[in-house]
Structures are given as C-alpha cells and as structure tokens.
XYZ file of C-alpha atoms in Angstrom:
759
model
C 77.946 -66.325 -49.048
C 79.076 -63.570 -48.476
C 78.895 -63.100 -52.412
C 75.843 -64.428 -52.115
C 74.905 -61.641 -50.356
C 76.701 -58.309 -52.059
C 74.477 -59.865 -55.575
C 71.388 -59.942 -53.437
C 71.699 -56.507 -52.585
C 72.271 -55.204 -56.047
C 70.272 -56.436 -57.185
C 67.057 -55.870 -55.243
C 68.837 -52.487 -55.520
C 68.320 -52.027 -59.265
C 64.812 -53.754 -58.863
C 63.542 -51.317 -56.092
C 64.736 -48.541 -58.318
C 63.180 -49.380 -61.668
C 59.809 -49.841 -59.473
C 60.316 -46.119 -57.893
C 60.243 -47.195 -54.730
C 62.690 -44.151 -54.130
C 60.659 -41.959 -55.131
C 58.089 -42.932 -52.919
C 59.981 -42.456 -49.970
C 60.687 -38.998 -51.198
C 57.357 -37.667 -51.592
C 56.749 -39.008 -47.184
C 59.951 -37.705 -46.518
C 58.296 -34.437 -48.008
C 54.813 -35.227 -46.352
C 56.556 -35.195 -42.801
C 58.897 -32.111 -43.473
C 55.490 -30.176 -44.216
C 53.518 -31.625 -41.076
C 56.780 -30.862 -39.000
C 56.356 -27.127 -39.895
C 52.779 -26.679 -39.846
C 53.389 -28.279 -36.271
C 55.695 -25.268 -35.606
C 54.051 -22.809 -37.072
C 50.599 -23.797 -35.403
C 52.863 -23.226 -32.094
C 54.785 -20.172 -33.230
C 51.298 -18.926 -33.425
C 49.836 -19.693 -30.407
C 53.481 -18.358 -28.649
C 52.375 -15.335 -30.734
C 48.263 -15.021 -29.090
C 49.168 -16.403 -25.612
C 52.463 -13.770 -25.190
C 51.904 -10.607 -27.346
C 47.905 -10.548 -28.617
C 46.005 -12.154 -25.052
C 49.164 -11.315 -22.812
C 47.020 -8.426 -20.802
C 44.169 -10.700 -20.157
C 46.641 -13.950 -18.766
C 48.777 -11.265 -16.663
C 45.675 -10.462 -15.279
C 44.653 -13.837 -14.630
C 48.111 -14.958 -12.917
C 47.262 -12.009 -10.926
C 44.313 -12.638 -9.716
C 45.419 -16.665 -8.831
C 47.994 -14.357 -6.442
C 46.163 -11.408 -5.496
C 43.200 -11.746 -3.413
C 40.768 -8.338 -3.530
C 39.237 -6.202 -0.182
C 37.019 -4.159 -0.718
C 36.855 -1.163 1.250
C 33.351 0.012 1.320
C 32.017 4.234 0.225
C 30.338 6.184 2.137
C 26.553 6.482 0.709
C 25.207 9.538 -0.306
C 22.954 11.907 1.115
C 19.179 11.857 1.322
C 17.737 15.521 1.673
C 15.053 17.376 1.418
C 14.419 21.134 -0.618
C 15.640 23.618 2.285
C 18.751 20.805 2.489
C 17.510 19.078 5.812
C 18.648 15.486 6.151
C 16.024 12.603 5.410
C 19.367 10.029 4.093
C 22.565 10.144 6.296
C 25.263 8.084 7.418
C 26.368 7.556 11.479
C 29.299 5.981 13.105
C 28.852 2.343 14.206
C 31.102 0.182 16.316
C 31.508 -3.298 13.931
C 33.104 -6.537 15.335
C 34.386 -8.119 12.792
C 36.652 -11.200 12.302
C 39.750 -12.016 10.029
C 38.399 -15.758 8.235
C 42.304 -15.955 7.086
C 43.541 -15.180 11.026
C 41.092 -17.640 12.452
C 41.633 -20.537 9.457
C 45.359 -20.541 11.236
C 44.649 -21.643 14.915
C 44.375 -25.344 15.404
C 40.047 -25.610 15.642
C 39.833 -23.035 13.183
C 38.848 -20.662 15.388
C 36.003 -21.859 17.165
C 37.339 -21.799 20.891
C 37.710 -17.897 19.779
C 34.387 -17.194 18.837
C 33.330 -19.221 21.276
C 35.029 -16.722 23.970
C 33.387 -14.107 21.408
C 29.556 -15.273 22.178
C 30.375 -15.202 25.312
C 30.884 -11.398 25.360
C 28.317 -10.562 22.438
C 25.142 -13.128 23.859
C 25.457 -15.263 20.146
C 26.217 -19.109 20.474
C 30.028 -19.199 18.610
C 28.544 -21.527 16.729
C 25.759 -18.712 15.467
C 28.745 -15.738 14.207
C 30.935 -19.257 13.076
C 27.885 -19.733 10.884
C 27.659 -16.318 9.855
C 31.162 -16.316 8.493
C 30.219 -18.728 5.891
C 29.452 -17.574 2.797
C 25.802 -18.150 1.091
C 25.471 -20.844 -0.698
C 27.528 -22.741 1.275
C 27.218 -25.913 3.309
C 25.330 -25.826 6.505
C 25.677 -21.570 5.371
C 22.313 -19.943 7.120
C 20.447 -17.860 4.651
C 20.698 -14.280 3.482
C 21.394 -11.846 4.672
C 22.630 -14.231 8.242
C 25.336 -15.315 6.229
C 28.574 -13.654 4.192
C 28.111 -12.455 0.691
C 31.988 -10.820 0.345
C 35.094 -13.034 -0.525
C 36.917 -15.776 1.706
C 39.894 -13.300 2.624
C 37.730 -10.052 3.319
C 37.096 -9.784 7.327
C 33.698 -10.617 7.962
C 31.119 -8.050 10.570
C 29.641 -10.214 13.058
C 28.576 -7.514 15.274
C 26.776 -4.249 14.697
C 26.250 -1.286 16.920
C 28.687 -3.008 19.348
C 28.206 -0.664 22.743
C 31.985 0.046 23.803
C 32.086 -1.321 26.627
C 32.514 -4.451 23.842
C 34.588 -3.359 21.088
C 37.090 -1.943 24.353
C 36.643 -5.378 25.374
C 37.833 -7.111 22.684
C 40.508 -4.242 21.430
C 42.497 -4.570 24.872
C 42.161 -8.172 25.219
C 44.033 -8.908 21.878
C 45.965 -12.535 22.990
C 42.335 -13.599 23.960
C 40.822 -12.819 20.173
C 42.910 -13.372 18.127
C 41.613 -12.294 14.478
C 38.622 -10.533 16.014
C 38.920 -6.652 15.965
C 36.766 -3.667 16.274
C 36.143 -1.183 13.828
C 33.801 2.046 13.116
C 31.793 1.581 9.961
C 28.798 3.746 8.715
C 25.225 2.307 8.205
C 22.095 4.864 7.338
C 20.680 7.228 9.782
C 17.389 8.669 9.376
C 17.244 12.487 11.329
C 13.444 12.493 10.653
C 13.268 16.836 10.354
C 10.567 17.462 12.335
C 9.317 13.590 12.682
C 9.166 13.263 8.936
C 9.161 9.481 9.065
C 9.177 9.513 4.434
C 10.002 5.666 5.591
C 8.116 4.138 2.205
C 10.517 7.656 0.065
C 13.501 6.794 1.420
C 13.683 2.893 1.259
C 15.776 0.797 2.280
C 19.051 -1.036 1.838
C 19.806 -5.161 1.893
C 22.193 -7.367 0.751
C 22.667 -7.310 -3.517
C 21.705 -11.089 -4.778
C 22.947 -13.789 -6.727
C 20.853 -13.814 -9.485
C 21.993 -9.482 -10.108
C 25.414 -10.412 -9.752
C 25.107 -12.978 -12.344
C 23.294 -10.746 -15.074
C 25.854 -8.331 -14.178
C 28.377 -10.865 -15.508
C 26.744 -10.473 -18.603
C 28.910 -6.616 -18.652
C 32.283 -5.243 -19.910
C 34.130 -5.560 -16.726
C 34.246 -1.903 -16.441
C 30.052 -1.762 -16.383
C 30.678 -3.647 -13.457
C 29.578 -1.488 -10.970
C 28.094 -4.127 -7.986
C 30.296 -6.425 -5.667
C 29.390 -9.438 -3.618
C 29.516 -6.905 -0.567
C 27.544 -4.661 -1.720
C 24.039 -3.076 -0.097
C 21.721 -2.306 -2.705
C 17.998 -0.175 -2.763
C 15.275 -2.309 -2.494
C 12.308 0.260 -2.512
C 11.955 4.522 -2.864
C 14.525 6.554 -3.632
C 17.494 3.873 -2.591
C 16.460 2.150 -5.335
C 15.743 4.183 -7.718
C 18.831 6.564 -7.656
C 20.988 3.469 -6.588
C 24.179 3.812 -8.268
C 24.067 7.376 -7.860
C 23.958 6.800 -4.519
C 26.471 4.108 -3.753
C 29.806 6.123 -4.787
C 33.041 3.878 -6.023
C 34.276 1.457 -3.322
C 38.014 1.421 -2.862
C 39.859 -1.939 -2.941
C 43.452 -3.414 -1.267
C 44.810 -5.886 -3.323
C 46.299 -8.894 -0.636
C 49.619 -10.719 -1.921
C 49.245 -14.652 -0.758
C 50.889 -17.474 -1.989
C 50.300 -20.300 -3.641
C 48.789 -21.461 -0.149
C 47.109 -18.313 0.277
C 48.822 -17.106 2.651
C 48.971 -13.078 2.938
C 52.834 -12.316 2.278
C 51.874 -8.190 1.451
C 49.489 -5.359 -0.069
C 48.990 -2.901 -1.950
C 46.635 -0.402 -2.631
C 44.504 -0.103 -5.264
C 41.917 3.063 -4.686
C 40.962 4.898 -2.419
C 36.608 4.774 -1.296
C 34.656 7.729 -2.787
C 31.319 9.247 -1.057
C 28.464 8.559 -3.137
C 26.093 12.022 -4.423
C 23.598 13.337 -2.797
C 20.406 13.216 -2.905
C 18.024 16.654 -2.833
C 14.168 15.828 -3.164
C 11.578 18.173 -3.704
C 9.909 16.450 -0.388
C 9.723 18.662 2.401
C 10.634 17.592 5.711
C 7.937 20.397 7.894
C 5.280 19.097 4.798
C 5.666 15.530 5.205
C 5.885 15.611 9.350
C 2.795 17.638 8.945
C 1.056 15.267 6.384
C 1.690 12.158 8.236
C 0.577 13.748 11.353
C -2.510 14.469 9.785
C -3.738 11.273 8.207
C -2.489 9.567 11.596
C -5.295 11.592 13.441
C -7.592 11.617 10.702
C -7.441 7.991 11.377
C -7.689 7.802 14.603
C -10.857 10.221 14.603
C -12.805 7.570 12.121
C -11.800 4.736 14.343
C -13.572 7.046 17.065
C -17.047 7.259 15.196
C -17.015 3.597 15.151
C -15.560 3.409 11.258
C -12.611 0.562 10.595
C -9.960 3.187 8.793
C -7.882 0.242 8.229
C -4.822 2.365 6.310
C -4.780 6.209 4.620
C -2.330 7.686 2.085
C -2.242 11.416 1.913
C -0.133 13.470 -1.673
C 1.237 17.034 -1.519
C 1.796 18.682 -4.886
C 3.589 21.786 -6.485
C 0.280 22.585 -9.360
C 3.462 24.036 -11.133
C 5.333 21.927 -12.068
C 4.253 18.063 -10.603
C 6.711 18.374 -7.616
C 6.133 16.862 -4.890
C 6.362 17.830 -1.141
C 4.856 15.126 0.669
C 4.041 11.331 0.649
C 2.407 9.990 3.565
C 1.407 6.914 3.611
C -0.212 4.702 6.796
C 0.270 2.696 8.420
C 4.083 2.558 8.424
C 6.722 1.761 9.925
C 10.414 2.514 11.399
C 12.905 2.613 8.825
C 15.690 1.831 11.008
C 14.536 -2.068 10.872
C 16.611 -2.340 7.967
C 19.817 -1.109 10.020
C 21.746 -4.092 10.562
C 20.106 -8.065 10.509
C 15.903 -7.873 10.249
C 14.865 -11.196 11.677
C 11.900 -12.921 9.371
C 9.172 -12.058 12.298
C 9.755 -8.633 11.797
C 9.561 -8.794 7.975
C 6.594 -10.581 8.851
C 4.814 -8.208 10.465
C 5.455 -5.675 7.796
C 3.312 -7.657 5.193
C 0.777 -8.969 7.787
C -2.755 -7.993 7.267
C -3.621 -7.617 9.951
C -1.596 -4.905 10.531
C -2.420 -3.484 7.847
C 0.089 -4.090 5.578
C 2.931 -1.847 6.908
C 5.240 -2.397 3.266
C 2.627 -1.026 1.409
C 3.176 2.419 -0.050
C -1.132 3.440 -0.339
C -0.377 7.168 -2.512
C 1.631 5.416 -4.980
C 0.087 1.578 -4.815
C -2.696 1.916 -2.900
C -6.426 1.443 -5.525
C -9.586 1.933 -4.097
C -12.973 3.790 -5.965
C -12.165 7.101 -6.426
C -15.640 7.379 -6.103
C -17.390 11.740 -5.782
C -13.996 13.137 -6.824
C -13.817 10.748 -10.417
C -17.216 14.289 -10.853
C -14.658 16.306 -12.469
C -13.958 14.539 -14.976
C -18.062 13.339 -15.599
C -18.605 16.993 -15.390
C -15.548 17.959 -18.190
C -16.607 14.742 -20.796
C -20.622 16.720 -20.287
C -19.287 19.991 -21.144
C -17.714 18.269 -23.972
C -20.672 16.638 -25.335
C -22.906 19.664 -25.506
C -24.036 20.224 -21.574
C -23.182 23.821 -21.314
C -22.525 25.140 -17.809
C -26.409 26.741 -17.355
C -28.368 23.262 -17.991
C -30.171 22.608 -15.671
C -30.511 19.292 -14.192
C -33.271 17.306 -12.397
C -31.474 15.846 -8.679
C -34.290 13.168 -7.548
C -33.496 11.143 -4.404
C -33.453 7.812 -7.069
C -32.622 7.514 -10.677
C -33.986 4.287 -13.178
C -31.834 2.335 -15.060
C -33.782 -0.219 -16.502
C -34.964 -2.129 -13.104
C -31.995 -1.346 -10.943
C -32.738 2.078 -8.745
C -29.724 3.978 -8.177
C -30.369 6.031 -4.936
C -28.328 9.611 -3.688
C -26.956 9.156 -0.681
C -28.886 9.391 2.364
C -31.682 9.542 -0.225
C -31.366 13.458 -0.297
C -32.704 15.468 -3.297
C -32.551 18.767 -4.395
C -34.314 21.442 -7.087
C -32.767 20.823 -10.733
C -29.168 21.739 -10.273
C -26.529 23.353 -13.359
C -23.110 21.541 -13.462
C -21.240 23.911 -10.585
C -24.352 23.138 -8.557
C -24.184 19.608 -9.134
C -20.657 19.565 -7.790
C -21.406 21.655 -5.089
C -24.027 19.306 -3.521
C -22.809 16.016 -4.884
C -25.569 14.909 -6.948
C -25.745 11.231 -7.407
C -29.306 11.441 -9.617
C -27.210 14.147 -11.897
C -24.455 11.725 -12.653
C -26.460 8.298 -13.296
C -28.715 10.190 -15.693
C -25.270 11.871 -17.598
C -23.766 8.627 -17.517
C -27.016 6.500 -18.655
C -27.396 9.042 -21.842
C -24.394 8.784 -22.168
C -24.491 5.371 -22.426
C -27.731 5.289 -24.939
C -26.401 7.854 -26.929
C -23.203 5.597 -28.053
C -26.315 2.487 -28.554
C -27.118 0.856 -25.191
C -26.783 -2.917 -25.402
C -25.854 -2.453 -29.278
C -23.162 -0.288 -29.371
C -22.050 1.687 -32.251
C -19.349 1.060 -34.480
C -17.142 4.045 -33.321
C -18.902 4.542 -29.621
C -17.986 8.055 -28.405
C -17.450 6.771 -24.390
C -17.226 10.338 -23.695
C -16.612 10.018 -19.723
C -14.017 7.026 -20.761
C -11.975 8.300 -22.586
C -12.353 11.927 -20.216
C -10.795 9.586 -17.361
C -7.466 8.720 -19.634
C -7.330 12.104 -21.186
C -6.584 12.903 -17.659
C -4.374 10.042 -17.668
C -6.384 7.660 -15.281
C -5.535 4.239 -15.596
C -1.908 4.601 -16.465
C 1.292 5.310 -14.127
C 1.751 8.911 -13.442
C 5.457 8.141 -14.128
C 6.585 9.394 -10.737
C 10.518 7.926 -10.443
C 9.581 5.506 -7.760
C 9.388 1.476 -8.643
C 6.885 -0.789 -8.635
C 2.967 1.701 -9.027
C 0.005 0.484 -9.644
C -1.475 1.254 -13.249
C -5.329 1.533 -11.846
C -8.196 0.468 -13.877
C -10.165 2.370 -15.737
C -12.901 0.306 -17.489
C -14.754 0.928 -21.194
C -16.742 -1.611 -24.006
C -13.792 -2.649 -24.680
C -12.081 -3.448 -21.611
C -14.883 -5.539 -20.159
C -14.980 -7.761 -23.717
C -11.057 -8.324 -22.769
C -12.012 -9.698 -18.759
C -14.963 -11.863 -19.962
C -12.655 -13.335 -22.403
C -10.187 -14.032 -19.181
C -12.736 -14.827 -16.582
C -15.548 -16.733 -18.223
C -14.838 -19.860 -17.227
C -13.937 -19.261 -13.425
C -17.632 -17.514 -13.597
C -18.806 -20.224 -15.035
C -17.202 -22.488 -13.009
C -18.423 -20.321 -9.577
C -21.458 -20.360 -11.101
C -21.995 -23.975 -10.595
C -19.663 -24.867 -7.469
C -20.601 -21.749 -5.973
C -18.214 -19.937 -2.999
C -17.502 -22.870 -0.467
C -14.782 -20.806 1.471
C -17.607 -18.366 2.521
C -20.243 -21.307 4.175
C -20.030 -19.472 7.102
C -21.581 -16.511 5.494
C -24.154 -18.205 3.442
C -25.886 -14.616 2.103
C -22.581 -13.516 0.976
C -21.717 -16.790 -0.606
C -25.141 -16.595 -2.151
C -24.758 -12.863 -3.262
C -21.442 -14.119 -4.952
C -22.657 -16.995 -6.914
C -25.634 -14.904 -8.380
C -23.048 -12.494 -9.917
C -20.938 -15.080 -11.064
C -24.106 -16.362 -13.099
C -24.785 -13.229 -14.366
C -21.144 -12.631 -15.464
C -20.748 -16.636 -16.794
C -24.008 -15.780 -19.316
C -22.981 -12.660 -20.364
C -20.647 -10.676 -18.678
C -19.099 -8.982 -21.572
C -22.008 -7.135 -21.770
C -21.181 -3.265 -20.728
C -24.000 -2.513 -18.969
C -26.144 1.474 -18.762
C -26.153 0.585 -14.704
C -22.312 0.014 -15.730
C -22.087 3.561 -17.342
C -24.302 4.946 -14.225
C -21.556 3.869 -11.806
C -18.283 5.313 -13.755
C -20.214 8.152 -13.998
C -19.966 8.304 -10.452
C -16.215 7.133 -9.750
C -17.894 3.618 -8.633
C -17.738 0.151 -10.183
C -14.886 -1.092 -11.841
C -13.058 2.171 -11.306
C -9.546 2.111 -9.308
C -7.249 5.170 -8.633
C -4.439 5.768 -6.597
C -3.869 8.789 -4.475
C -0.885 9.979 -6.892
C -3.225 9.728 -9.739
C -6.104 12.386 -8.354
C -3.557 14.723 -7.289
C -2.270 14.618 -10.944
C -5.843 14.841 -12.194
C -6.424 17.871 -9.857
C -3.288 19.809 -10.124
C -3.749 20.436 -14.081
C -7.594 21.210 -13.728
C -5.511 23.955 -10.921
C -2.856 25.206 -13.559
C -4.947 25.402 -16.521
C -4.841 21.998 -18.225
C -1.038 20.316 -17.593
C -0.563 17.036 -16.586
C 3.006 17.043 -15.191
C 5.210 14.386 -14.399
C 5.235 13.591 -10.235
C 8.985 13.431 -8.843
C 11.129 13.859 -6.063
C 14.527 13.825 -7.579
C 15.776 18.052 -8.156
C 19.265 17.547 -8.245
C 22.576 15.370 -6.803
C 25.119 17.145 -5.030
C 29.002 15.763 -5.460
C 30.572 15.632 -1.982
C 32.418 18.381 -2.602
C 29.335 20.575 -3.067
C 29.330 20.946 -7.034
C 25.749 20.314 -8.672
C 26.535 16.992 -11.222
C 23.073 16.586 -12.283
C 19.649 18.554 -12.192
C 16.348 17.160 -12.377
C 13.790 18.948 -15.177
C 10.264 19.419 -14.636
C 8.407 17.364 -17.673
C 4.468 18.067 -18.767
C 2.995 14.997 -19.577
C -0.127 16.076 -21.379
C -2.761 18.570 -22.151
C -6.744 18.815 -21.001
C -8.527 20.048 -23.950
C -10.702 21.950 -21.934
C -11.420 25.454 -22.805
C -10.638 28.274 -20.823
C -14.853 28.689 -20.104
C -14.845 24.411 -19.541
C -12.448 24.826 -17.117
C -14.304 27.067 -15.116
C -16.820 25.627 -14.872
C -14.861 22.743 -12.492
C -13.511 25.631 -11.127
C -16.890 27.791 -9.810
C -18.465 24.212 -8.197
C -15.049 22.857 -6.694
C -15.113 26.132 -4.600
C -18.638 25.856 -4.126
C -17.657 22.321 -2.474
C -15.872 24.453 0.104
C -17.445 27.625 0.732
C -21.186 26.086 0.699
C -21.297 22.809 0.189
C -20.531 19.373 1.151
C -16.615 20.352 2.843
C -18.309 23.531 4.402
C -18.397 22.199 7.417
C -15.059 20.995 6.951
C -13.664 23.978 6.380
C -15.827 26.722 8.714
C -13.413 29.790 10.124
C -10.471 28.919 7.127
C -9.704 32.262 5.691
C -11.050 31.290 2.787
C -10.358 34.923 1.287
C -6.286 35.342 1.723
C -6.252 31.744 0.494
C -9.454 29.941 -0.940
C -9.571 26.451 -0.959
C -11.369 24.741 -3.737
C -12.353 21.229 -3.511
C -14.286 17.677 -4.202
C -15.617 15.508 -1.071
C -15.685 11.529 -2.054
C -17.401 8.587 -0.293
C -16.546 5.640 -2.625
C -18.751 2.479 -1.587
C -15.879 -0.898 -1.663
C -16.953 -4.404 -3.505
C -16.779 -6.506 -1.159
C -18.132 -8.054 1.797
C -20.020 -5.552 4.728
C -16.900 -3.073 3.854
C -17.499 0.761 5.082
C -17.504 3.915 3.139
C -13.817 5.183 1.496
C -13.367 8.791 2.979
C -11.869 10.949 0.266
C -10.795 14.946 -0.328
C -9.454 16.073 -3.038
C -8.437 19.860 -3.595
C -5.967 22.853 -4.501
C -5.163 25.895 -3.310
C -5.248 29.148 -3.575
C -7.710 28.570 -5.864
C -7.162 32.392 -7.465
C -4.142 31.479 -8.300
C -2.869 27.918 -7.443
C 0.019 26.148 -6.286
C -0.726 22.861 -3.929
C -2.789 20.092 -4.890
C -3.658 17.886 -1.491
C -5.148 15.031 -2.340
C -6.302 12.641 0.734
C -7.844 9.326 0.959
C -8.922 7.529 4.292
C -10.117 4.027 3.313
C -12.399 2.748 5.260
C -13.077 6.002 7.117
C -16.494 7.002 6.328
C -17.288 10.482 4.131
C -15.240 12.649 2.237
C -16.000 15.756 4.484
C -15.993 13.942 8.402
C -12.292 12.562 7.580
C -10.232 13.168 4.886
C -10.973 16.349 4.121
C -9.864 17.322 7.874
C -6.758 15.631 7.258
C -6.243 17.948 4.351
C -7.512 21.240 6.241
C -4.551 20.561 8.586
C -1.788 20.601 5.771
C -2.806 23.650 4.430
C -2.851 25.400 7.764
C 0.624 24.665 7.679
C 1.234 25.487 4.793
C -0.836 28.783 5.326
C 0.748 29.256 8.908
C -3.631 30.102 9.583
C -4.331 30.174 13.863
C -7.398 31.244 14.952
C -8.456 31.638 11.552
C -6.317 33.840 10.552
C -3.525 33.131 7.743
C 0.755 34.736 7.891
C 2.958 33.221 5.662
C 5.306 33.799 8.723
C 4.144 31.157 10.421
C 4.395 28.629 7.276
C 5.828 25.251 7.080
C 8.007 25.877 4.150
C 10.933 27.844 4.582
C 10.153 31.356 3.241
C 5.975 30.516 3.291
C 6.088 29.046 -0.009
C 8.209 26.007 -2.305
C 12.359 26.083 -3.208
C 13.017 27.193 -6.102
C 16.339 26.590 -7.188
C 18.520 24.473 -4.626
C 19.851 24.494 -0.893
C 23.352 25.834 -1.213
C 26.532 23.421 -0.267
C 29.538 23.629 1.563
C 32.292 22.644 -0.329
C 32.457 19.727 2.067
C 29.266 18.448 1.285
C 27.036 19.995 3.680
C 24.122 22.139 2.844
C 23.951 25.056 4.675
C 19.271 25.343 6.514
C 16.786 28.189 6.378
C 18.258 30.223 9.063
C 14.747 30.045 10.173
C 14.786 26.283 10.233
C 16.017 24.452 13.246
C 19.195 22.447 11.990
C 18.033 18.606 11.606
C 20.938 16.944 12.653
C 22.581 18.745 15.574
C 25.716 18.881 16.458
C 27.432 15.138 17.764
C 28.552 15.899 21.273
C 31.017 14.526 22.917
C 29.503 11.394 24.488
C 28.210 10.182 21.419
C 31.719 10.603 19.115
C 33.367 8.604 22.360
C 33.326 5.045 20.938
C 35.317 7.396 18.057
C 37.960 8.431 19.666
C 38.599 6.076 22.195
C 39.296 3.451 19.370
C 41.484 5.846 17.829
C 43.515 6.441 21.309
C 43.576 2.605 21.460
C 44.478 1.919 17.930
C 47.330 4.406 18.862
C 48.579 3.052 21.942
C 48.768 -0.479 20.753
C 50.822 0.056 17.671
C 54.343 1.279 19.335
C 53.860 -1.655 22.014
C 53.851 -3.803 18.837
C 56.737 -2.334 17.408
C 58.789 -2.234 20.603
C 57.356 -5.973 21.530
C 59.551 -6.264 17.492
C-alpha cells in the first residue's frame, strides 16, 4: 500500500507537470499578489487623502462634533440724517433668557422653572416652552415665535422686561436655575423733530430658512447670515443690510460625547456695523409728514374721502432725497420684539388705507394736469411755437365723443405758457388729437412718431427711478404697441365678461352695466389706439399711471436744465470709529432733448401757474419775489366706481435758481390747488423760513439755510457732531434711564464673589 501511494504520487506529479498545471498555479499567485498590492496602494492613497490632502476638512468636521457655536450679535449700525441726527439707533433692553442645556438637565426638562417664570412675567409656562422649540420641529410655533438659533444658545423669552422682573430673576437664582436677565441692544427710533420716516427706514425680521438654504451654496467665507440674525425687510434696513449688521462675535463651547459643556473659548469679539449717513433731513421730513396729514384732514373736512397721500422733496442739483412722506403711516417700533398677526393684518387693511404701502414710490395714480408739461414739450418739438395761439373752448369733439374742460370753463385762444397757466384741457385735447391724426389715426403709419409717448419716455416715466429702495413701482405709459400687447393678454377676459357681465356687482347694476359695455368694446377692438385715447393721454388721464417720485424727478429735470438724476437716499458709510468707509456719488441717468428756448417756455408757464393761474390763490402772500415758486396743479379723474378726484401739485423753487423739487398728491382729495398745493406751500414755508409773508433763511428748517453738501463730522467713538442751531435729537440718557443697566452690573458683581466663597 505504501509502495502504491509513492508510485501513484510520482506518476500523478509527473503527469501534472507534463500538462502545465504548475505553470497555471504560478499565474494565479501572480494575479493574487497584484491584487493584494493594488489593495494596499488604494489603502495608502486613501490614507494620504484623509491625512494629508483633506486633513483640514476632516479636522474641521471633528472640531464641529466636539464644539457648539454661541453667536453674540453685533450692534447694528445707526442710520442718521444729512446733519448727523440719529433716525435709527440702538437702545438697551432687559431680556429674560433661558439656557436650554441647563433646563434639559433638570428632571422635568425645566417645566417647573418655566411655570414659575410664567407666573412672574404673565405668560403661561407652555408658551414660554414653545418659544424655545427650534423652528420647523414638531409642535413649534410659527416664526417669529419659535427659536431660530442654536440648540445650546440662550433663548430670549421676554424682551423689554421691567426692572423689577429682571432683579427678581437675578436675585432668586435657585428658584430660576438656567434663567437669567441680561441687557441686549434693540432698534430705537429717536424721531428728530417728530419725523416718523417708518417706510424710508424699514424694519427687521428673523432670517428665513429659504435665505439660509440659498446661502449654503456660497463658499463658507461668504456666508454672512446666521440663524439668530435679524435681517432688513424693507427700506434702508433692507437695502444696506450687510453694511449695517456688522460682524457677530463667536464663542465656542467644548462638549463631550453626551453634549455636556466641558469648556469654552472665545473666537472673536462682535464688531459694530457702519453708520449710514442719508440725504434725508429730519426737520424737512417732519414738516412734510405734518403738512401731508393736515392736507388729508383739510380735504376730509370738505367732504372728500382723502384715503392716502405722499410728498417727495428732492435736491434738483444732484438727486438727493430730502424727504419722502407717506400717509397713512405707522409706528416703526411695532416691529421691535414680536409683532402679532392682528398687528400685521392691520398694516395691510384696505379699510385703514394699507399703512404698509409706501406711496411715494409704490402709489400709482394718473398724474392729471401735472403731465401737461410733457405734452407741452412734445408740442414744441412737433412744430408748435411759444407764441402759437390755440383755441380754448369749453368742449372738444373727438369723433362722436365730447371732451370738456374742468367745470366747462372756456377762455380766449392761448399760447402754450398761458395754456399751462390756465390748465386748459381742450388745448391739450386738440394737441393730442392732432398728433394722433398726424401718425395716421386708426391706420397708423409704419413708423408713427407718437411724439407725446416718446417724450414721456424721455422723462423716464413708465420705468423705475432707480432709488436705493426695494419694490419700486414702474408706472405705466401706454402707446400703440402697449395697447396691442395688452389686448393679446386680456382678450379672453374681456370677451368672457362681455358675455357673462359682472355678477359680483349685482348690488350696483349701473356700474355693472358700464363695466360690461367697456368689456364688450374691448373684446371687439381693444387693440386699437383711438383718438380719444390720445386726447386723454395728453392731459395725463386714460391708462397713464405714475408715482409721486417719478413726477418729482421729471420736474427736477425741468428745473436744473434737463438732467435726470437718479434719486438717492444714501450719502456715505462711516465706521464705528468715525472713519468714512464709502461715499455715494450722484448719478445722472439721462438728459432731456430740449433746447434752452423750449425749457424757457415750460419755466414761464409754470411760473404763471403760481403768480396768476390755478395755484395763485394757494400761494397768495408767499414771498414770490424773494423765493419764486414754479409749479403745476393737477386734478386727476380716477377710473373706477364713484371715485373722487385726486389732488396733485408738482413744483420747484426758487424758480430763478432752482434748488428744490417738491411734489405732493392726495388721493381722492379734490382739486390740486385746494389740497396738494397747500401741503407743498407748508414745506416751502419751512425751507425758506417764511413767517407772516416774510422769508428769512436764518429761520429755515434746514441747518445753514440749505442742504448739507458734505458729510457731518464724527467723533472717534462714531457719534456725530450735530449742528449748533439744531437741538440734539437724542438727549443724554438720564440716571433713571440707565438704572436697569447699573443695577444689573452691580448685582452681577455682588453675586460673583459669593459664588467663589461657596466653592
């Protein structure tokens, strides 16, 4: 048997060698060895990648796993007027905060502590607990009531707490473990001279998840929003949010694997945001707001609804905005803290005039006769001369449609300056209709001139002015092409309304019948630009809509010789140490194609309006010799159901050396002279220091008698040096006002030694 095994082994081995099996095994060993080497190379490469190439990234991830960031909000920069008076600053607020980590360590998760705190502050404990729940988690309230910050960061539960409550929390630390009181900065509105300026300044609200998600697409160095941030939502707070917000401070808490805090380290101190110097003058703003409110009340006393209004005041030499007033307005402090739903809905309530709507740049209204300066300019370009006399009958026929003067008035044949003075509608109907016929009427030429339309575009109507604020309305200037485009969009709606009518107005049958007739007409030929459309366009009616600021820019261009300036609110940024970091320069956006002789026709007509025309009664007794005013009244007919006339007055002064453009409008306020012009005169009274018919720039509401050309001077601590003749808008805090801060500091100093003795 043994012999047989040996012989068999030899035979088999010899046979396998002959067949090459040993060579096959060697190949397998080589392949296996190569595989092992490749795996080792892969592991080595991965090791190099993790430990060398991406070492910083994974070190950062590891650091994040053992640290938690606590953000310290930076003090937001101030907003001041052109003289340095604070419009928005910061004040100290006593805030009750709760440490979520400390509350979680308690047996009941801090429920008993929050219940006791709720009894102290008058808010149920469950509501306080809800405020600590992170936004987006189950049972968390909707923003801004939920917590939008880190899970380890102290949560503000009560803002503007009273001194007694803050002291009770600080003194009874054993009763309120994990709860403390601290001083935080919140927005304050000094309102120099009573200036509100809520819409101009804007407001702050918590950052949204959408904004944070968008930011994640940016490099980490460019991510400037944090979950705890408040962000500007309108006005200057929104437009210049990044410069105003400063840089937050950061403290990193070192935690163990159970998220218990075992240490901390300070990464950076917060840096206060820059101060924004605006072109707004606090005194002019206050006077404009008061004048507008008084004109609204004056119109209402005469039986008009006067539901809203606006005033814009510009420096015609550079486009700087001295004042923007809107009525109705609201108290900007409503946004400080937590605004509730009822308060927010009140800001949007049409019955209250939608106080949140900023009418100088968002209010769209037909300009009425203030538009006639543009039609006059178009007529001069189209061949009419300054001395051409045009009939002013009480009515003018366009086809079968009779168009009338205001109250059926009539006059002798007028020159163009006299037509502006008398505001004769039939003169301008005639001009608009004649230019429409010249273009071919209902069968327009291939390249119709559309002179008035293009002149309105040259004045930049129908487009945003470019003011440094968001949500500016464009307005509407309608020509032949716009009419066709609108027809394509609206034809299905018009034809459906022509068939079905307006059942929603069943309680107003006459109004419903009128709307149905209009819809039927538009369904058939709504793309046609008719002679009546051209005639109404010439007097600023029909489909034309503008904002008060657009008209102010247009009149400023007439005043300064033809330059269209971009209106601007920001003048400069100044650092917390008083150093100028950025200056905004005036920007011209266009030039009117009008000769000095053509501009002179407009100047003469607008002066006649004030000295002997439709506004002469309003400016009776005004020192026109010293500071002559040029302007135009407007009484715009409002389309709609039983709407009253809107009052306009657009102007500039001094007419012999223009410096200011002032435009006012009161919606459903009556004639231009009876309401809007009254408000404008009050603004000029303040600017030129008019009292008892005498002007004196020493009494001007503008410090120094005119706009500030340069920038206010700032101290090293960032506070402005105010004009000597102007009372300080923010008085030095009294001892009573600072008592809460001093008390907390002393109390904290008293408690720290006691803690050390316990140890």
